[in-house]
mmCIF file of C-alpha atoms in Angstrom:
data_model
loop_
_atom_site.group_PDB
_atom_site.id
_atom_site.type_symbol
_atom_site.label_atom_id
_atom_site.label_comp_id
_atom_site.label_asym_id
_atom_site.label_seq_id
_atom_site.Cartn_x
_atom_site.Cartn_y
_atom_site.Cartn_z
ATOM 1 C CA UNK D 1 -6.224 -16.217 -12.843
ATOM 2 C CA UNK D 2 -3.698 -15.795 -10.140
ATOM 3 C CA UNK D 3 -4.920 -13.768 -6.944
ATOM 4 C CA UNK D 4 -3.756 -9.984 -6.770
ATOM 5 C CA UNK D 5 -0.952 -8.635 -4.504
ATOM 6 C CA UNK D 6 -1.161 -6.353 -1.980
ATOM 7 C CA UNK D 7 1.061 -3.664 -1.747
ATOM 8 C CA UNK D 8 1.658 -1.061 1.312
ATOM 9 C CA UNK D 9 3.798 2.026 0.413
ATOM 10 C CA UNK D 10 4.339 4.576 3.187
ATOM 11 C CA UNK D 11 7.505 6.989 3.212
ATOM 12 C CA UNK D 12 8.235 9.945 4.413
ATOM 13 C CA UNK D 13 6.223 13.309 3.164
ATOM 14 C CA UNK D 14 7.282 14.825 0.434
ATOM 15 C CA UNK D 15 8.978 11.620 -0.866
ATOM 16 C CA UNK D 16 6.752 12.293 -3.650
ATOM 17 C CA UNK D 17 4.544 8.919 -2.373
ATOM 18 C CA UNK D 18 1.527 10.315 -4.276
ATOM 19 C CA UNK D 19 3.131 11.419 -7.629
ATOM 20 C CA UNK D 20 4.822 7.608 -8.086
ATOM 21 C CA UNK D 21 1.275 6.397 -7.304
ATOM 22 C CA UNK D 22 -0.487 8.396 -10.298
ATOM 23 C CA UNK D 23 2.052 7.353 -12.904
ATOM 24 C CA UNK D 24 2.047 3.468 -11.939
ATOM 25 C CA UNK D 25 -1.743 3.665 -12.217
ATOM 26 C CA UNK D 26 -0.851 5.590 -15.277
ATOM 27 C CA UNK D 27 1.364 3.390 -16.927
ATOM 28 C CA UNK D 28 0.277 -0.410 -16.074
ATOM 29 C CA UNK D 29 -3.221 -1.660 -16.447
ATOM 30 C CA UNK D 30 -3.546 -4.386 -13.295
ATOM 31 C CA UNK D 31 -3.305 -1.575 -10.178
ATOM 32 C CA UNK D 32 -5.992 -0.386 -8.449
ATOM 33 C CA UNK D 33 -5.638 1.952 -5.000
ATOM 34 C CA UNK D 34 -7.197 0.786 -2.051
ATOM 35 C CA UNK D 35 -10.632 2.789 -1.514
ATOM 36 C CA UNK D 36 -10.767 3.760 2.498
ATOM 37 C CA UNK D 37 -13.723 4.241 4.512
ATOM 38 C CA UNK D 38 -14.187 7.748 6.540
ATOM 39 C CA UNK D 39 -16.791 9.094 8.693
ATOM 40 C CA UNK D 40 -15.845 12.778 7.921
ATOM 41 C CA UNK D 41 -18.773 14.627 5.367
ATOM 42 C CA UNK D 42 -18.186 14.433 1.359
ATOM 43 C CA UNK D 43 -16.161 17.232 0.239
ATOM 44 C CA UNK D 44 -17.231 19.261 -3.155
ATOM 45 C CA UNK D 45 -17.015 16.929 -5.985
ATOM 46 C CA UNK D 46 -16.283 13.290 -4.020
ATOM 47 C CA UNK D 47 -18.257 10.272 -5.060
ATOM 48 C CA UNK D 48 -19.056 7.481 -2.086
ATOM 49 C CA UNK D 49 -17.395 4.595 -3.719
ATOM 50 C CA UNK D 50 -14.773 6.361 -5.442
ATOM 51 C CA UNK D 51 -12.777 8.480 -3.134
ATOM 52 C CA UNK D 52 -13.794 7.097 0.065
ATOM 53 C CA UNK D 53 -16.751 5.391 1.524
ATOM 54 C CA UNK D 54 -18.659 7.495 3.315
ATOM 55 C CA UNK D 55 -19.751 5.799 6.905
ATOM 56 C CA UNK D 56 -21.692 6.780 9.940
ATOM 57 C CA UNK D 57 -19.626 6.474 13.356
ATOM 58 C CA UNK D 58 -21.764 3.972 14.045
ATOM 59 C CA UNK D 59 -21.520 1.537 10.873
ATOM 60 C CA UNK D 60 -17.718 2.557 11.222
ATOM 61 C CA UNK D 61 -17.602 1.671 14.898
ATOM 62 C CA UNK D 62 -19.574 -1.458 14.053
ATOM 63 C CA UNK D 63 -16.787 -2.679 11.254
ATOM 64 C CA UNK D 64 -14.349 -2.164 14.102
ATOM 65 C CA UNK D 65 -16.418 -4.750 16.281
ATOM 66 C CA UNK D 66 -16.476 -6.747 13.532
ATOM 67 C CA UNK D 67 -12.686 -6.829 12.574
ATOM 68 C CA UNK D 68 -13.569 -5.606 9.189
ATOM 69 C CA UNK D 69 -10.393 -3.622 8.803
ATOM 70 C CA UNK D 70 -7.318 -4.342 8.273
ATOM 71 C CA UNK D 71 -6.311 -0.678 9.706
ATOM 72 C CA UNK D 72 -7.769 2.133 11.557
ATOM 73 C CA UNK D 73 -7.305 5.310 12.872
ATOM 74 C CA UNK D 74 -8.757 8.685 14.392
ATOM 75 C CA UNK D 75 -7.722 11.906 12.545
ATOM 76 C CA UNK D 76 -9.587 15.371 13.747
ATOM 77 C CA UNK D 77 -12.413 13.501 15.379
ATOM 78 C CA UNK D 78 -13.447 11.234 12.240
ATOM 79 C CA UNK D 79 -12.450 7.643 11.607
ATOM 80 C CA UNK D 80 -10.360 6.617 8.497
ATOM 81 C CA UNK D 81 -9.752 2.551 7.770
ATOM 82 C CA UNK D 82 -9.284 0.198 5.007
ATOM 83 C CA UNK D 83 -11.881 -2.306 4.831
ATOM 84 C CA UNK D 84 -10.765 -5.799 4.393
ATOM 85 C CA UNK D 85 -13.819 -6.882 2.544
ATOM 86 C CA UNK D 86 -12.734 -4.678 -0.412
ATOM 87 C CA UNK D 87 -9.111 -5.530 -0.319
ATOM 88 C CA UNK D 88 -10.047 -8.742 -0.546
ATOM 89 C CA UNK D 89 -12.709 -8.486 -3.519
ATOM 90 C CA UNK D 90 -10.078 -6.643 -5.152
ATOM 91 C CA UNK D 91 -6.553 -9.292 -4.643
ATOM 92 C CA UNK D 92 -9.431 -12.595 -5.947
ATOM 93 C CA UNK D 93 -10.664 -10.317 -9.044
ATOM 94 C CA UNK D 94 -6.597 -10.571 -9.671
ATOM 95 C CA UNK D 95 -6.006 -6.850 -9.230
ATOM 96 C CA UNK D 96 -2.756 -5.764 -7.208
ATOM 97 C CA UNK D 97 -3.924 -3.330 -4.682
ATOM 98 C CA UNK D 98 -1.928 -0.311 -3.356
ATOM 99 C CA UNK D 99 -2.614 1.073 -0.363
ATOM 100 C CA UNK D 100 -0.665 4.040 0.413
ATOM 101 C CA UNK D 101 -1.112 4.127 4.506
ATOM 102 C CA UNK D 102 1.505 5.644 7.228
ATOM 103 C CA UNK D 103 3.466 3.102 9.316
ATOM 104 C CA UNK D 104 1.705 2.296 12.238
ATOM 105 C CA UNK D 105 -1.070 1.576 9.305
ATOM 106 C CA UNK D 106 1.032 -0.668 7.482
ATOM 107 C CA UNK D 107 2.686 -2.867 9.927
ATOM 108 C CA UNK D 108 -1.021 -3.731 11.577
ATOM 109 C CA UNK D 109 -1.502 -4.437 7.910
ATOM 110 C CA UNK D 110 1.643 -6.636 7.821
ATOM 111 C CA UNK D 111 0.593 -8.504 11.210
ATOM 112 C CA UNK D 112 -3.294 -9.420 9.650
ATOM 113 C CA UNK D 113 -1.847 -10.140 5.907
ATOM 114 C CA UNK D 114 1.748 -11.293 6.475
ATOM 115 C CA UNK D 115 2.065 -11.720 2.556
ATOM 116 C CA UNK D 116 1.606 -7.820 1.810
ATOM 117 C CA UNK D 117 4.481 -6.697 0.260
ATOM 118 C CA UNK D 118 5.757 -3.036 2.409
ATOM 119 C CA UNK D 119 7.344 -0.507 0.122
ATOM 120 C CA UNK D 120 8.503 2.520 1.975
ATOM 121 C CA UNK D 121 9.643 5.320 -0.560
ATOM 122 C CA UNK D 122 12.565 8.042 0.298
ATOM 123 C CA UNK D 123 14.530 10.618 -1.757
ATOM 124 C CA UNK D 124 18.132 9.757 -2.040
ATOM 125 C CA UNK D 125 19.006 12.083 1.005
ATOM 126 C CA UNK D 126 17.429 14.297 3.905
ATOM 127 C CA UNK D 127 19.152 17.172 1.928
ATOM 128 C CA UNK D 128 16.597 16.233 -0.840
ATOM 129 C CA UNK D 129 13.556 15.829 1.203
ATOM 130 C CA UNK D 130 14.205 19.224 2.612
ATOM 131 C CA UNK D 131 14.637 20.834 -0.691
ATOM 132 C CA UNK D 132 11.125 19.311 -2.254
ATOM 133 C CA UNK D 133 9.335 20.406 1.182
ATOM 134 C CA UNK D 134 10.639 23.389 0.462
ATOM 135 C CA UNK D 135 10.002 24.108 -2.818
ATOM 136 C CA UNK D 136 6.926 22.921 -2.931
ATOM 137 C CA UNK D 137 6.315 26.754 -1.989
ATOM 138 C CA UNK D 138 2.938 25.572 0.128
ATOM 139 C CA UNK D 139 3.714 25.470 3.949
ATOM 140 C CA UNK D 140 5.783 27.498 6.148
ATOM 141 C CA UNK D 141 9.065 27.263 7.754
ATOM 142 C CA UNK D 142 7.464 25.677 10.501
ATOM 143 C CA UNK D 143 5.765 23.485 9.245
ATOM 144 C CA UNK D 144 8.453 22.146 7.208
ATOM 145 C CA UNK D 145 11.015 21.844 9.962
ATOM 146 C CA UNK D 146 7.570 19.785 12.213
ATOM 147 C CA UNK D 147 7.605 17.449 8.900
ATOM 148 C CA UNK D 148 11.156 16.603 8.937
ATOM 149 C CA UNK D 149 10.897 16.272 12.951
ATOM 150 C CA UNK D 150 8.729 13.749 12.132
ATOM 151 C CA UNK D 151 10.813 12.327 9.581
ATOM 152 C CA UNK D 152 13.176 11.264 11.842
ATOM 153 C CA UNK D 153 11.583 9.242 13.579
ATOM 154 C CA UNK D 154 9.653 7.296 10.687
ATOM 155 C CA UNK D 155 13.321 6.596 10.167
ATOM 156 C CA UNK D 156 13.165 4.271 12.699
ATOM 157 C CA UNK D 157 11.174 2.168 10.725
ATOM 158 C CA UNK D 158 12.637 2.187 7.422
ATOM 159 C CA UNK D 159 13.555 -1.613 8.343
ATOM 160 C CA UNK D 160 10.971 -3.140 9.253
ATOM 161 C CA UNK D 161 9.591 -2.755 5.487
ATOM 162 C CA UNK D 162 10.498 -5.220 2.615
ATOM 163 C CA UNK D 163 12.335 -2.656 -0.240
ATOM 164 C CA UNK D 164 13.157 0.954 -0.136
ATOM 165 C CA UNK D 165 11.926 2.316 -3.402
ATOM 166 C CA UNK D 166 14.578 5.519 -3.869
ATOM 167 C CA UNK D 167 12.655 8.351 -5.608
ATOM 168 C CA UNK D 168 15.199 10.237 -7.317
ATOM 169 C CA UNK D 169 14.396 9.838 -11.318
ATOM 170 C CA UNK D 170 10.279 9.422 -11.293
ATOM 171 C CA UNK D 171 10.525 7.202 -14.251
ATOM 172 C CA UNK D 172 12.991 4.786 -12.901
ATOM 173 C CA UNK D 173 11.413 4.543 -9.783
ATOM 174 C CA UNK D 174 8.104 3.767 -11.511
ATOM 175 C CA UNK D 175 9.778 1.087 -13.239
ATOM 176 C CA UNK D 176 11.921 -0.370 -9.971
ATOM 177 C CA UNK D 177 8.051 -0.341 -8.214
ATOM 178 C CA UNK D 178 6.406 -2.261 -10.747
ATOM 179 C CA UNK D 179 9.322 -4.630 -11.235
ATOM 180 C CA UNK D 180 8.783 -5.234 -7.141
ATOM 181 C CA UNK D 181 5.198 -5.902 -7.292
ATOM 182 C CA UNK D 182 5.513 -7.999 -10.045
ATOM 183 C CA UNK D 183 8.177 -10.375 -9.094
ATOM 184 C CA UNK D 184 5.908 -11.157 -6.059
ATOM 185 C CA UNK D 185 3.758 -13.239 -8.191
ATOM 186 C CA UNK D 186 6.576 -15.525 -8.399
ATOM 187 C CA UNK D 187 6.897 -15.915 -4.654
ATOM 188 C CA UNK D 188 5.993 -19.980 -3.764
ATOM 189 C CA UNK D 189 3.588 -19.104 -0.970
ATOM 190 C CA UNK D 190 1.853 -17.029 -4.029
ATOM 191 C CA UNK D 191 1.986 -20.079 -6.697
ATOM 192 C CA UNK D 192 0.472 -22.737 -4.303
ATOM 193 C CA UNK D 193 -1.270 -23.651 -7.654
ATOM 194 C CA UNK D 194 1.260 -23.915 -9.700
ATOM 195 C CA UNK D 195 3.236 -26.205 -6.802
ATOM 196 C CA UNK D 196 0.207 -28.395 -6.648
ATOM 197 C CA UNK D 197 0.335 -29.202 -10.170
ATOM 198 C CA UNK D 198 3.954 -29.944 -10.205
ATOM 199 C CA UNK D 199 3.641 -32.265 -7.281
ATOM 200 C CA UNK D 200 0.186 -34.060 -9.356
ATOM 201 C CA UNK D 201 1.960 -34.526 -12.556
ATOM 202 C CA UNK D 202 5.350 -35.921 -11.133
ATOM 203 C CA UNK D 203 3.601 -38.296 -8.902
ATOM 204 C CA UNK D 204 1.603 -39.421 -11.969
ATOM 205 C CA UNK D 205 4.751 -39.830 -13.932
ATOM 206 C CA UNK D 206 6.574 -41.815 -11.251
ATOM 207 C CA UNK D 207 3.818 -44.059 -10.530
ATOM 208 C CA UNK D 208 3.601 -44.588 -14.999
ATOM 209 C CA UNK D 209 6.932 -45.098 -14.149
ATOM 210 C CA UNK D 210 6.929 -48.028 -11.669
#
């Protein structure tokens, strides 16, 4: 069983990041999102395990001593990270993990895996973004024009990730993002294995040979 891949997709909001998520899970057996660990309470139906893991400060603080993330942050006076050990159990059980992070998140994810694969997902214009903020019908004006603000300069980042995944027909992109994942399997620092045994069995054949 070859080891999982893991996969970081940020983009900008209302790129519809969370919609091409569902359907992949949807659609392909071998995915499985990245669980992160919080310190804020259980909301109204969440299951520790499932939706997050639920943490003190202090056993969060103490994971942070003990580089047990591979990112972190501080949102509204509660900690949010992804715990390596997880990730990890996940990518050897042969599972390709998503973790859908923003992109200070991913590229600290980038520096302590270098092999994740970054996927940052865009509509096919800023036209477009603006019209699905907009239509979404659930924030005002304001809010909307502070979310493309900050669009612009997540922009500035665009290249430092592997692929842009353009989400403009949901079912192609789905396709394009599985096709992407998938073809990393293939990469040679990912079929060490497979290298090994090529360089075993030629050797043996050269030295039948001599």
């Amino acid at each position: 069983m070859s080891r999982g891949i893991l996969t970081v997709v940020s983009g900008f909001s209302g790129a519809g990041k969370g919609t091409l998520m569902k359907e992949l899970l949807a659609q392909y057996d071998n995915y499985a999102l990245s669980i992160s660990c919080t310190t804020r309470q259980p909301r109204e139906g969440e299951v520790d395990g499932k939706h997050y893991f639920f943490k003190t400060k202090e056993e969060f603080e103490t994971m942070i001593a003990e580089n047990g993330f591979l990112e972190h942050a501080q949102y509204v006076g509660n900690y949010y990270g992804t715990p390596k050990a997880y990730v990890e159990e996940m990518l050897d059980q042969g599972k390709d993990v998503i973790l859908e992070i923003e992109i200070q998140g991913a590229l600290n994810v980038r520096n302590i895996m270098p092999d994740a694969l970054l996927l940052f997902v865009t509509p096919p214009s800023a036209e477009e973004l603006e019209r699905r903020l907009v239509h979404r019908g659930t924030e005002e004006m304001d809010v909307i024009r502070s979310r493309m603000n900050r669009a612009v300069e997540e922009s500035e980042f665009m290249d430092r990730y592997d692929y842009l995944v353009i989400n403009d027909d949901l079912q192609v992109c789905v396709k394009e993002l599985h096709e992407l994942i998938q073809a990393q399997h293939n990469r040679a620092s990912n079929r060490t294995d497979m290298i090994d045994k090529m360089k075993k069995e030629l050797k043996i054949r050269k030295e039948n040979r001599e």
